[in-house]
Short mmCIF file of N, CA and C in Angstrom, two decimals:
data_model
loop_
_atom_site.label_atom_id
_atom_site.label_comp_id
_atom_site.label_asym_id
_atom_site.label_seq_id
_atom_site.Cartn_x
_atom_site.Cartn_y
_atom_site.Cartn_z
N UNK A 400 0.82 -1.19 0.00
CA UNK A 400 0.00 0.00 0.00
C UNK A 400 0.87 1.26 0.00
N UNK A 401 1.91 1.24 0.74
CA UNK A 401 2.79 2.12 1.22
C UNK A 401 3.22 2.67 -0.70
N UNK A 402 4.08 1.92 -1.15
CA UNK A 402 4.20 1.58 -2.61
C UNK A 402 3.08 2.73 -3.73
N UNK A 403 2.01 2.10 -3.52
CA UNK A 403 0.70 2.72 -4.35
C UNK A 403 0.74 4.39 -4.40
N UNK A 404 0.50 4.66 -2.70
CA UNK A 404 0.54 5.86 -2.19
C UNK A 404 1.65 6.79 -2.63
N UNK A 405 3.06 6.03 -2.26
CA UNK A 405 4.19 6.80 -2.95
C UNK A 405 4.54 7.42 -4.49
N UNK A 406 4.22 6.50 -5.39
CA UNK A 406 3.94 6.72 -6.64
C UNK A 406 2.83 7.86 -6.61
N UNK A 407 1.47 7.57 -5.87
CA UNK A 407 0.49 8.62 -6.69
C UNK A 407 1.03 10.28 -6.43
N UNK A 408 1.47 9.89 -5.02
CA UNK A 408 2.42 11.28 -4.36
C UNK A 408 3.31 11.67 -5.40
N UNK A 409 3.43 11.28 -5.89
CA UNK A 409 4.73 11.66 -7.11
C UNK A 409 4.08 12.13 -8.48
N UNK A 410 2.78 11.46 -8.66
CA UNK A 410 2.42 12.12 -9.70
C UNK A 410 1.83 13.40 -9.51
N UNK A 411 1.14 13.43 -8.71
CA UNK A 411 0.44 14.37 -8.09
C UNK A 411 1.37 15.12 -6.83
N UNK A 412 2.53 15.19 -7.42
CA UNK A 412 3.29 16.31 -5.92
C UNK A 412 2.67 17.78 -5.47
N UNK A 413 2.61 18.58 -6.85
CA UNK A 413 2.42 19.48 -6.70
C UNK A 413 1.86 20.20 -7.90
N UNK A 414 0.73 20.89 -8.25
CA UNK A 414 0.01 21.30 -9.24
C UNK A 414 -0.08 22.49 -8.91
N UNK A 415 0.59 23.54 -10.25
CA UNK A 415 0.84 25.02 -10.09
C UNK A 415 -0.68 25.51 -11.11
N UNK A 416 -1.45 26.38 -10.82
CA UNK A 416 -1.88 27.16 -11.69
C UNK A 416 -2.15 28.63 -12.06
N UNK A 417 -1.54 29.22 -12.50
CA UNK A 417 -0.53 30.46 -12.62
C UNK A 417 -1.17 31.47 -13.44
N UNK A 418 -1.04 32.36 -12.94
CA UNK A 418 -1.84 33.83 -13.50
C UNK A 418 -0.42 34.84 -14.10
N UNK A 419 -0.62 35.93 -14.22
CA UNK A 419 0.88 36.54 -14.41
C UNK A 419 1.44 36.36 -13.48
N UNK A 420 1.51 36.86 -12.26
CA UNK A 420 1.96 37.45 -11.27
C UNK A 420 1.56 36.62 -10.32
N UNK A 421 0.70 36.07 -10.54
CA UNK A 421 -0.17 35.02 -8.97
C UNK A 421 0.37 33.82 -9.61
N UNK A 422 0.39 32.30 -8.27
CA UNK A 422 0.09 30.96 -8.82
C UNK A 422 -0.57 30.43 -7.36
N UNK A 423 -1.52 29.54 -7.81
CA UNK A 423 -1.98 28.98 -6.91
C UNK A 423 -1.49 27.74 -6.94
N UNK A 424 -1.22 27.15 -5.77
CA UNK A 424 -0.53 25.52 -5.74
C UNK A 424 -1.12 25.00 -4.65
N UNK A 425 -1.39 23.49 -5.27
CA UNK A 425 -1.76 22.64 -4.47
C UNK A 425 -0.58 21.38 -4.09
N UNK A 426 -0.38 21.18 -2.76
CA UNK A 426 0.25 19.88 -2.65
C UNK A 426 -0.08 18.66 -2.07
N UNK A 427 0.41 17.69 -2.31
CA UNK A 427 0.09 16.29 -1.60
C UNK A 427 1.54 15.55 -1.51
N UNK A 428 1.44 14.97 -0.46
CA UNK A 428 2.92 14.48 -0.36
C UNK A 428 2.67 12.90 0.76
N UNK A 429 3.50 12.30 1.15
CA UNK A 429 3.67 11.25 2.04
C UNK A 429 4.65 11.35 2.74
N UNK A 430 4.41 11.10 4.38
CA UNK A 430 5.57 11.76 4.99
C UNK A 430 5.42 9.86 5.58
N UNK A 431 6.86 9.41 5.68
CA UNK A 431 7.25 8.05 6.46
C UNK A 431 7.23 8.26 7.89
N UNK A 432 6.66 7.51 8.73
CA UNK A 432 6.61 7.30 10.39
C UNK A 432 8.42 8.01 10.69
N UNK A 433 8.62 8.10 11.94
CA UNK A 433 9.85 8.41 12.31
C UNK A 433 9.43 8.61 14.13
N UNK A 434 10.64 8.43 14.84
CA UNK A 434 11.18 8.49 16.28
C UNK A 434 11.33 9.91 16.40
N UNK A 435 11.05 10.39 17.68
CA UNK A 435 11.94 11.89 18.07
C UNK A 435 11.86 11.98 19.75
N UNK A 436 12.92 12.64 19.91
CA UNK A 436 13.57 12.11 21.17
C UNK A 436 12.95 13.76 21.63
N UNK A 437 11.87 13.09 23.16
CA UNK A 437 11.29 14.61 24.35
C UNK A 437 12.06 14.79 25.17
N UNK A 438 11.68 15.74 25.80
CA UNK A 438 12.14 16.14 27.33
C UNK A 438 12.37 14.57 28.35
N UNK A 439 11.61 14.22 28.66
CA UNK A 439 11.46 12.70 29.51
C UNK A 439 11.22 11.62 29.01
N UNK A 440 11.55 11.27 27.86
CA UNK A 440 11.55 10.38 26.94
C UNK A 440 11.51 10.16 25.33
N UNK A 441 10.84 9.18 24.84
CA UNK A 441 11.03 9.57 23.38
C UNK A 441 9.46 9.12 22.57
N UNK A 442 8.96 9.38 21.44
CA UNK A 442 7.88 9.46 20.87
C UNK A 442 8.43 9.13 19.59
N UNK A 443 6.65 8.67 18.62
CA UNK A 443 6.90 7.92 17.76
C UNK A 443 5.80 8.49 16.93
N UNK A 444 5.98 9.44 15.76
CA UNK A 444 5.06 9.44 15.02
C UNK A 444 4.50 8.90 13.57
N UNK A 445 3.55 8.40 13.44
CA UNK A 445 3.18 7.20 12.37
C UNK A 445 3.40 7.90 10.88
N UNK A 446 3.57 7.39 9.72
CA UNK A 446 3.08 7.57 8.94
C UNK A 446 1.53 8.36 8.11
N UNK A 447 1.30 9.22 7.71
CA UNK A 447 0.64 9.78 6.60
C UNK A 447 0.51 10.50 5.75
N UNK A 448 -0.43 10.70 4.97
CA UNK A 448 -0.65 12.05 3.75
C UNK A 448 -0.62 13.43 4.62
N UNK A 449 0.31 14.38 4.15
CA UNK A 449 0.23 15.87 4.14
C UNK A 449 -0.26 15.98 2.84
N UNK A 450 -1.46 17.46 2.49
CA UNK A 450 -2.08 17.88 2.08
C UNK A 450 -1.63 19.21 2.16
N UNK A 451 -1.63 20.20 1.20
CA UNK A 451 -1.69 21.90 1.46
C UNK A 451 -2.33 22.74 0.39
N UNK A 452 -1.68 23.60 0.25
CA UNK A 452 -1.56 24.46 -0.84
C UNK A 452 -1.06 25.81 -0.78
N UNK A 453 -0.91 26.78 -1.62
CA UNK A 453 -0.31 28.26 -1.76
C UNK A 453 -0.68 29.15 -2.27
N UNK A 454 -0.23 30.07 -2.03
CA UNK A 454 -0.51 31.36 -3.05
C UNK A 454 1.15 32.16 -3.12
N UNK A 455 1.53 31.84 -4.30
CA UNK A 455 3.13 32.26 -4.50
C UNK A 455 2.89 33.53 -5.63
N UNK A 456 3.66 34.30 -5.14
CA UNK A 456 3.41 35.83 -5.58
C UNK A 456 5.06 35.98 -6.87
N UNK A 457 4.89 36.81 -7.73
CA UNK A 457 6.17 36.47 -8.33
C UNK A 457 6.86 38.33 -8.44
N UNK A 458 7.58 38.01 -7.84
CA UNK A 458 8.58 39.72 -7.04
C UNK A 458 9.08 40.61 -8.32
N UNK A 459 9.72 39.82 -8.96
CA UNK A 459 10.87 40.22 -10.24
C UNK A 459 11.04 38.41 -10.69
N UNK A 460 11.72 38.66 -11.89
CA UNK A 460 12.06 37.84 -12.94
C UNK A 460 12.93 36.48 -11.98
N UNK A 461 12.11 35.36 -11.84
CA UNK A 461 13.05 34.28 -11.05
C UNK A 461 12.87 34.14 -9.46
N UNK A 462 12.31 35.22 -8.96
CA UNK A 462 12.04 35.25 -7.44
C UNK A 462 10.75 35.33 -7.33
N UNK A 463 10.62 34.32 -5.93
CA UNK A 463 9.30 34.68 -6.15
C UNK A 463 8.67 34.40 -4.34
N UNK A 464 7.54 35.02 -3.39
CA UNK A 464 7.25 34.95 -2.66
C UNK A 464 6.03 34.14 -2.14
N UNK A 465 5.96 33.22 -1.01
CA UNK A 465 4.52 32.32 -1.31
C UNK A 465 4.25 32.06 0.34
N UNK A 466 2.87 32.15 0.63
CA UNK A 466 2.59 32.06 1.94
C UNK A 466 1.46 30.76 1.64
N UNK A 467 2.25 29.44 2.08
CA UNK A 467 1.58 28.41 2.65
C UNK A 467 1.19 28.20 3.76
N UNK A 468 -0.14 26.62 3.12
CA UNK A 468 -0.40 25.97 4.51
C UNK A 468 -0.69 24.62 4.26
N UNK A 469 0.17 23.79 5.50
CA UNK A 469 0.32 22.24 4.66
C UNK A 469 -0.84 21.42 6.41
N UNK A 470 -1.54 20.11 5.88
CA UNK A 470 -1.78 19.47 6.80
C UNK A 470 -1.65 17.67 6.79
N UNK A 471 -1.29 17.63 8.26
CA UNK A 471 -0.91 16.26 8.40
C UNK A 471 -1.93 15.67 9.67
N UNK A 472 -2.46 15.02 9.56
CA UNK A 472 -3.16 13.89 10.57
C UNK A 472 -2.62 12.66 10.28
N UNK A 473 -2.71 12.66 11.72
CA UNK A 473 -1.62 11.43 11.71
C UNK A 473 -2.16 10.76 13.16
N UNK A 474 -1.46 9.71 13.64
CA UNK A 474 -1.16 9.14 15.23
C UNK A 474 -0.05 8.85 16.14
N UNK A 475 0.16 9.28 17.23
CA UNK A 475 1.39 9.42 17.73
C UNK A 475 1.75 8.64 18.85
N UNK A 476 2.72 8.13 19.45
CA UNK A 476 2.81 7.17 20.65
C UNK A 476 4.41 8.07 21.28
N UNK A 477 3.67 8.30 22.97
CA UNK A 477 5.11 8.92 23.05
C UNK A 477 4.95 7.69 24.57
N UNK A 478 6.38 7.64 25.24
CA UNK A 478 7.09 7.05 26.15
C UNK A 478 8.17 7.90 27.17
N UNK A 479 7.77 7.82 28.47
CA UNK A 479 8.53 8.53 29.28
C UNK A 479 8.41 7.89 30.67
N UNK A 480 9.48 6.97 31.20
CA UNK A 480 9.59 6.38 32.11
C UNK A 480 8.46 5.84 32.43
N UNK A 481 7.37 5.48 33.47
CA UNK A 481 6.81 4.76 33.58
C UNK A 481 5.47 4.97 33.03
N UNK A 482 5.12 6.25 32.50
CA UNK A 482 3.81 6.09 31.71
C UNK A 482 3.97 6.22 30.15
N UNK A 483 2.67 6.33 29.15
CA UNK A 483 3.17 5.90 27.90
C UNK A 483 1.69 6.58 27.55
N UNK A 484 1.46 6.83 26.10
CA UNK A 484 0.54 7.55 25.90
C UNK A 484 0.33 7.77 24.35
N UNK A 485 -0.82 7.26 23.78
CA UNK A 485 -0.84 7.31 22.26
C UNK A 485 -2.26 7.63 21.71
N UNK A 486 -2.23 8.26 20.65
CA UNK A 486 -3.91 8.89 20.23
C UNK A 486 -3.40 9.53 19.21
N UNK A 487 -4.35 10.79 18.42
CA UNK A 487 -4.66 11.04 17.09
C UNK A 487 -3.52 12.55 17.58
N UNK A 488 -2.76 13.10 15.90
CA UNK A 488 -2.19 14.26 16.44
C UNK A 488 -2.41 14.82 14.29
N UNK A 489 -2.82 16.00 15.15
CA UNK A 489 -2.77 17.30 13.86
C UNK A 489 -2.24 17.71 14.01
N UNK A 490 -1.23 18.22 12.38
CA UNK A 490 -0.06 19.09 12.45
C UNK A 490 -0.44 20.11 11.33
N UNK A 491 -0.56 21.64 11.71
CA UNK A 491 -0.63 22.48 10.56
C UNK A 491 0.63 22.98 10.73
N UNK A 492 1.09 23.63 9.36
CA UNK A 492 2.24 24.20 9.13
C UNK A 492 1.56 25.86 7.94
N UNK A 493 2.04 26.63 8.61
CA UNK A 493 2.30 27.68 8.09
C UNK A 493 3.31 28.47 7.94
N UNK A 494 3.11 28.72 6.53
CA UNK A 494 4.78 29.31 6.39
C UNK A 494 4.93 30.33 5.44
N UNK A 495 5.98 31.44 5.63
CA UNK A 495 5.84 32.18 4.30
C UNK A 495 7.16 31.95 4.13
N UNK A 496 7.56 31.68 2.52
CA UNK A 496 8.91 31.10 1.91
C UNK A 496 9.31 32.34 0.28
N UNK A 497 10.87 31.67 -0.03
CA UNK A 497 11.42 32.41 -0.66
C UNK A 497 11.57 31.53 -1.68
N UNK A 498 11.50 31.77 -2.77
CA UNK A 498 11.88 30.89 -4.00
C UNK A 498 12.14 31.48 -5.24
N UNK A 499 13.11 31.03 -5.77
CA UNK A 499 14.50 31.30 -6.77
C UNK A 499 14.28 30.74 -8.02
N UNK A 500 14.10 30.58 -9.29
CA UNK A 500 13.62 29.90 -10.11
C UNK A 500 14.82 29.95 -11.40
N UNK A 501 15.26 28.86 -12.01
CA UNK A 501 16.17 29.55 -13.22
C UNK A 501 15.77 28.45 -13.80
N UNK A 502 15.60 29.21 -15.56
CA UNK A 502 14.90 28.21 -16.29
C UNK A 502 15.82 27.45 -17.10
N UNK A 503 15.51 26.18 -17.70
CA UNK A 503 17.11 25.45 -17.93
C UNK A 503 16.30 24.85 -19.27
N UNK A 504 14.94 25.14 -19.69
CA UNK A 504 14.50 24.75 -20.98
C UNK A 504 13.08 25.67 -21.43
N UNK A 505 12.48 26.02 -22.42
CA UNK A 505 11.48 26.67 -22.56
C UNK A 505 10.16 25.97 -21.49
N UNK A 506 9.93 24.98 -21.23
CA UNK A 506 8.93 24.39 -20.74
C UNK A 506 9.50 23.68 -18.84
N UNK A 507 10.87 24.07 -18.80
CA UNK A 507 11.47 23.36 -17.48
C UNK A 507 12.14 24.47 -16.75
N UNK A 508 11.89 24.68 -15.34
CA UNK A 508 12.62 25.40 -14.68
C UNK A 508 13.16 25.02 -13.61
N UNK A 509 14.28 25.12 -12.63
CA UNK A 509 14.40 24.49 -11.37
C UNK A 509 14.56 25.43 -10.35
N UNK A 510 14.10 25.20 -9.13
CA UNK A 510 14.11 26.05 -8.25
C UNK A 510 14.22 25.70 -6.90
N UNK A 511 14.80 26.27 -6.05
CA UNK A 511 15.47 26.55 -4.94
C UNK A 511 14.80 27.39 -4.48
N UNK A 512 14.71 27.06 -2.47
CA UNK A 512 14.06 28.23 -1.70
C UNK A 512 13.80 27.59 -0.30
N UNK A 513 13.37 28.58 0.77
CA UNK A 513 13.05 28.21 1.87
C UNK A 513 12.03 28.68 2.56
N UNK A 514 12.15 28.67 3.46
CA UNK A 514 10.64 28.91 4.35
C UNK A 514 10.58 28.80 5.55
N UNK A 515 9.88 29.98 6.70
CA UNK A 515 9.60 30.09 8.04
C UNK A 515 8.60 30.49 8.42
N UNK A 516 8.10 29.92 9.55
CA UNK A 516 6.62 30.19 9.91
C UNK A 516 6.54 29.34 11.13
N UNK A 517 5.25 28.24 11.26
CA UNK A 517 4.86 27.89 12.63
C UNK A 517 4.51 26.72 12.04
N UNK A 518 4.22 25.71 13.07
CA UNK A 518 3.68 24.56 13.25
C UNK A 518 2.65 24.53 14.19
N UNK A 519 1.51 24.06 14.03
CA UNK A 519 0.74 24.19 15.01
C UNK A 519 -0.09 22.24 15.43
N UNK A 520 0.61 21.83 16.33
CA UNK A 520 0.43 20.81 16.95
C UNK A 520 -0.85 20.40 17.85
N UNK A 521 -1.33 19.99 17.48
CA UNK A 521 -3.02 19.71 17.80
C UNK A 521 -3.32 18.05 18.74
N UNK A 522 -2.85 17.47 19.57
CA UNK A 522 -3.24 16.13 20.14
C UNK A 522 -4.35 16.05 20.10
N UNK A 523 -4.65 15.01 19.98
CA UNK A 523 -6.18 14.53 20.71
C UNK A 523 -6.32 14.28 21.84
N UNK A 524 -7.67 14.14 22.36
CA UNK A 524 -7.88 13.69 23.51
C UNK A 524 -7.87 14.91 24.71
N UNK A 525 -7.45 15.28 26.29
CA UNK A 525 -7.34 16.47 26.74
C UNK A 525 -6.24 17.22 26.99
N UNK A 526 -5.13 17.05 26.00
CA UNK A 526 -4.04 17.78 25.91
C UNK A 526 -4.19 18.94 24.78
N UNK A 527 -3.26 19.97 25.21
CA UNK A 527 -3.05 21.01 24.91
C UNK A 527 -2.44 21.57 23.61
N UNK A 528 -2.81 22.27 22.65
CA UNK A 528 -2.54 22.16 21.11
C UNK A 528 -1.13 23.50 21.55
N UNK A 529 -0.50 23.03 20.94
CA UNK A 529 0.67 23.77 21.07
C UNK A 529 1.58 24.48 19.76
N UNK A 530 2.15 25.27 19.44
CA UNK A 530 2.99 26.21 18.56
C UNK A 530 4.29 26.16 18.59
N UNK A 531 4.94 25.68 17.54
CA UNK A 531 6.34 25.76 17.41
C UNK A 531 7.05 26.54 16.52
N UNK A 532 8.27 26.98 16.45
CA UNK A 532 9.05 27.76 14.86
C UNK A 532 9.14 26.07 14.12
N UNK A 533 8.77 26.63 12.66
CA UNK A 533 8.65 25.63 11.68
C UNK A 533 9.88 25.93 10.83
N UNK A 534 10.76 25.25 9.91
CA UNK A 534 11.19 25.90 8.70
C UNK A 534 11.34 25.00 7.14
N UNK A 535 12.03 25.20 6.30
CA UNK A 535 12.13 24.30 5.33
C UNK A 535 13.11 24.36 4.60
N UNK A 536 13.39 23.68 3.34
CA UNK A 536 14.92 23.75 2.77
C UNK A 536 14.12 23.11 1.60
N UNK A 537 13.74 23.76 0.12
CA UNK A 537 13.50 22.99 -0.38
C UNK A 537 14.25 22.71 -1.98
N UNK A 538 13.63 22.19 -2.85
CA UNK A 538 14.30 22.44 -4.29
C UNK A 538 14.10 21.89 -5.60
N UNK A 539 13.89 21.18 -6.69
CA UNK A 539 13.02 21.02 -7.26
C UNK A 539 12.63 21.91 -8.48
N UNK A 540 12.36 20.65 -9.61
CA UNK A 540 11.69 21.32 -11.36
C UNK A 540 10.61 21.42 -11.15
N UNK A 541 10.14 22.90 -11.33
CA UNK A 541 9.02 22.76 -12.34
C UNK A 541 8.33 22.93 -14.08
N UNK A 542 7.44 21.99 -13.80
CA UNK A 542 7.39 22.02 -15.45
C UNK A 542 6.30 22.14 -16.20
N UNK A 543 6.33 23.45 -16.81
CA UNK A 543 5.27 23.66 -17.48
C UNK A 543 4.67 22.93 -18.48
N UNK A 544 2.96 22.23 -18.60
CA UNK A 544 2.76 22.03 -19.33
C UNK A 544 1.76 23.20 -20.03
N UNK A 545 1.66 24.14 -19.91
CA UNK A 545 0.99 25.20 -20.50
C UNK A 545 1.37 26.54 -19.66
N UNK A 546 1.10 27.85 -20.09
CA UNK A 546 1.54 29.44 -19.48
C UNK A 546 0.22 29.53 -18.33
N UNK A 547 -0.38 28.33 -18.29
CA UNK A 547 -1.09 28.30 -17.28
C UNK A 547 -1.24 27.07 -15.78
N UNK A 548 -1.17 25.84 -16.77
CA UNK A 548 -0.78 24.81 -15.78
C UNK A 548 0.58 23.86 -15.52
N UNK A 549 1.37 23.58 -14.99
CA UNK A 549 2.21 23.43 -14.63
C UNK A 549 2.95 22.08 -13.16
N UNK A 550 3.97 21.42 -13.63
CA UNK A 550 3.51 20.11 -12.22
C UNK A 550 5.24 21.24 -11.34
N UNK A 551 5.26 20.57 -10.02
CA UNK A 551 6.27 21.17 -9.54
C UNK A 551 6.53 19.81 -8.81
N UNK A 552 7.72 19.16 -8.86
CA UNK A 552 8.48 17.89 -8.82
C UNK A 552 9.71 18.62 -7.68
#
């Protein structure tokens, strides 16, 4: 299943649709389970689909400005000496980012950029939704299939 999901994530990474000056983007992605080490122990968050989208503004020729928002539901299991504790966790991410674009074919461009903003951490159950600094590093073709629609890989 894992397999299926990964592929469609790939076809569907990211769909630009672009005005002069405006683009609106949508993303979908698959993020793999992973460990992260707390204060009094360590936690485990599962596997799933992040979902978002944008509005990327274009500054001058190649730069360009975009204020996202990505979401992840997911489930989490954390561990800390003798108690233990697992249930549903939402993650929004908001961010406003910088991105660099240089075109390397009439229809292909690649681009570079980053991004800062917040995370906003949501548990289930009667714990407390909490706010973190978020950031990103990203990079990546995009490729026009028309002066209007476009995939971003």
């Amino acid at each position: 299943m894992k397999k299926y999901l990964l592929v469609l994530c790939i076809i569907i990474a990211a769909t630009t649709l672009k005005a002069q000056d405006m683009a609106v983007n949508v993303y979908g992605g698959y993020l793999f389970g992973d460990d992260v080490t707390l204060q009094y122990g360590y936690g485990h968050i599962d596997e799933s689909p992040l979902l978002g989208g944008s509005l990327e503004f274009n500054l001058q020729r190649g730069v360009s400005v975009e204020l996202s928002y990505q979401y992840q539901s997911t489930s989490a299991y954390t561990s800390g000496g003798l108690t233990s504790e697992s249930g549903d966790l939402a993650i929004s991410y908001i961010m406003i980012e910088g991105n660099r674009y240089s075109k390397i074919k009439e229809k292909v461009s690649m681009f570079f950029g980053g991004g800062l903003g917040m995370a906003i951490v949501t548990p289930g159950d009667n714990f407390e939704t909490v706010g973190r600094l978020a950031w990103k590093i990203k990079a990546g073709a995009l490729i026009s299939a028309s002066d209007k629609i476009g995939i971003k890989l």
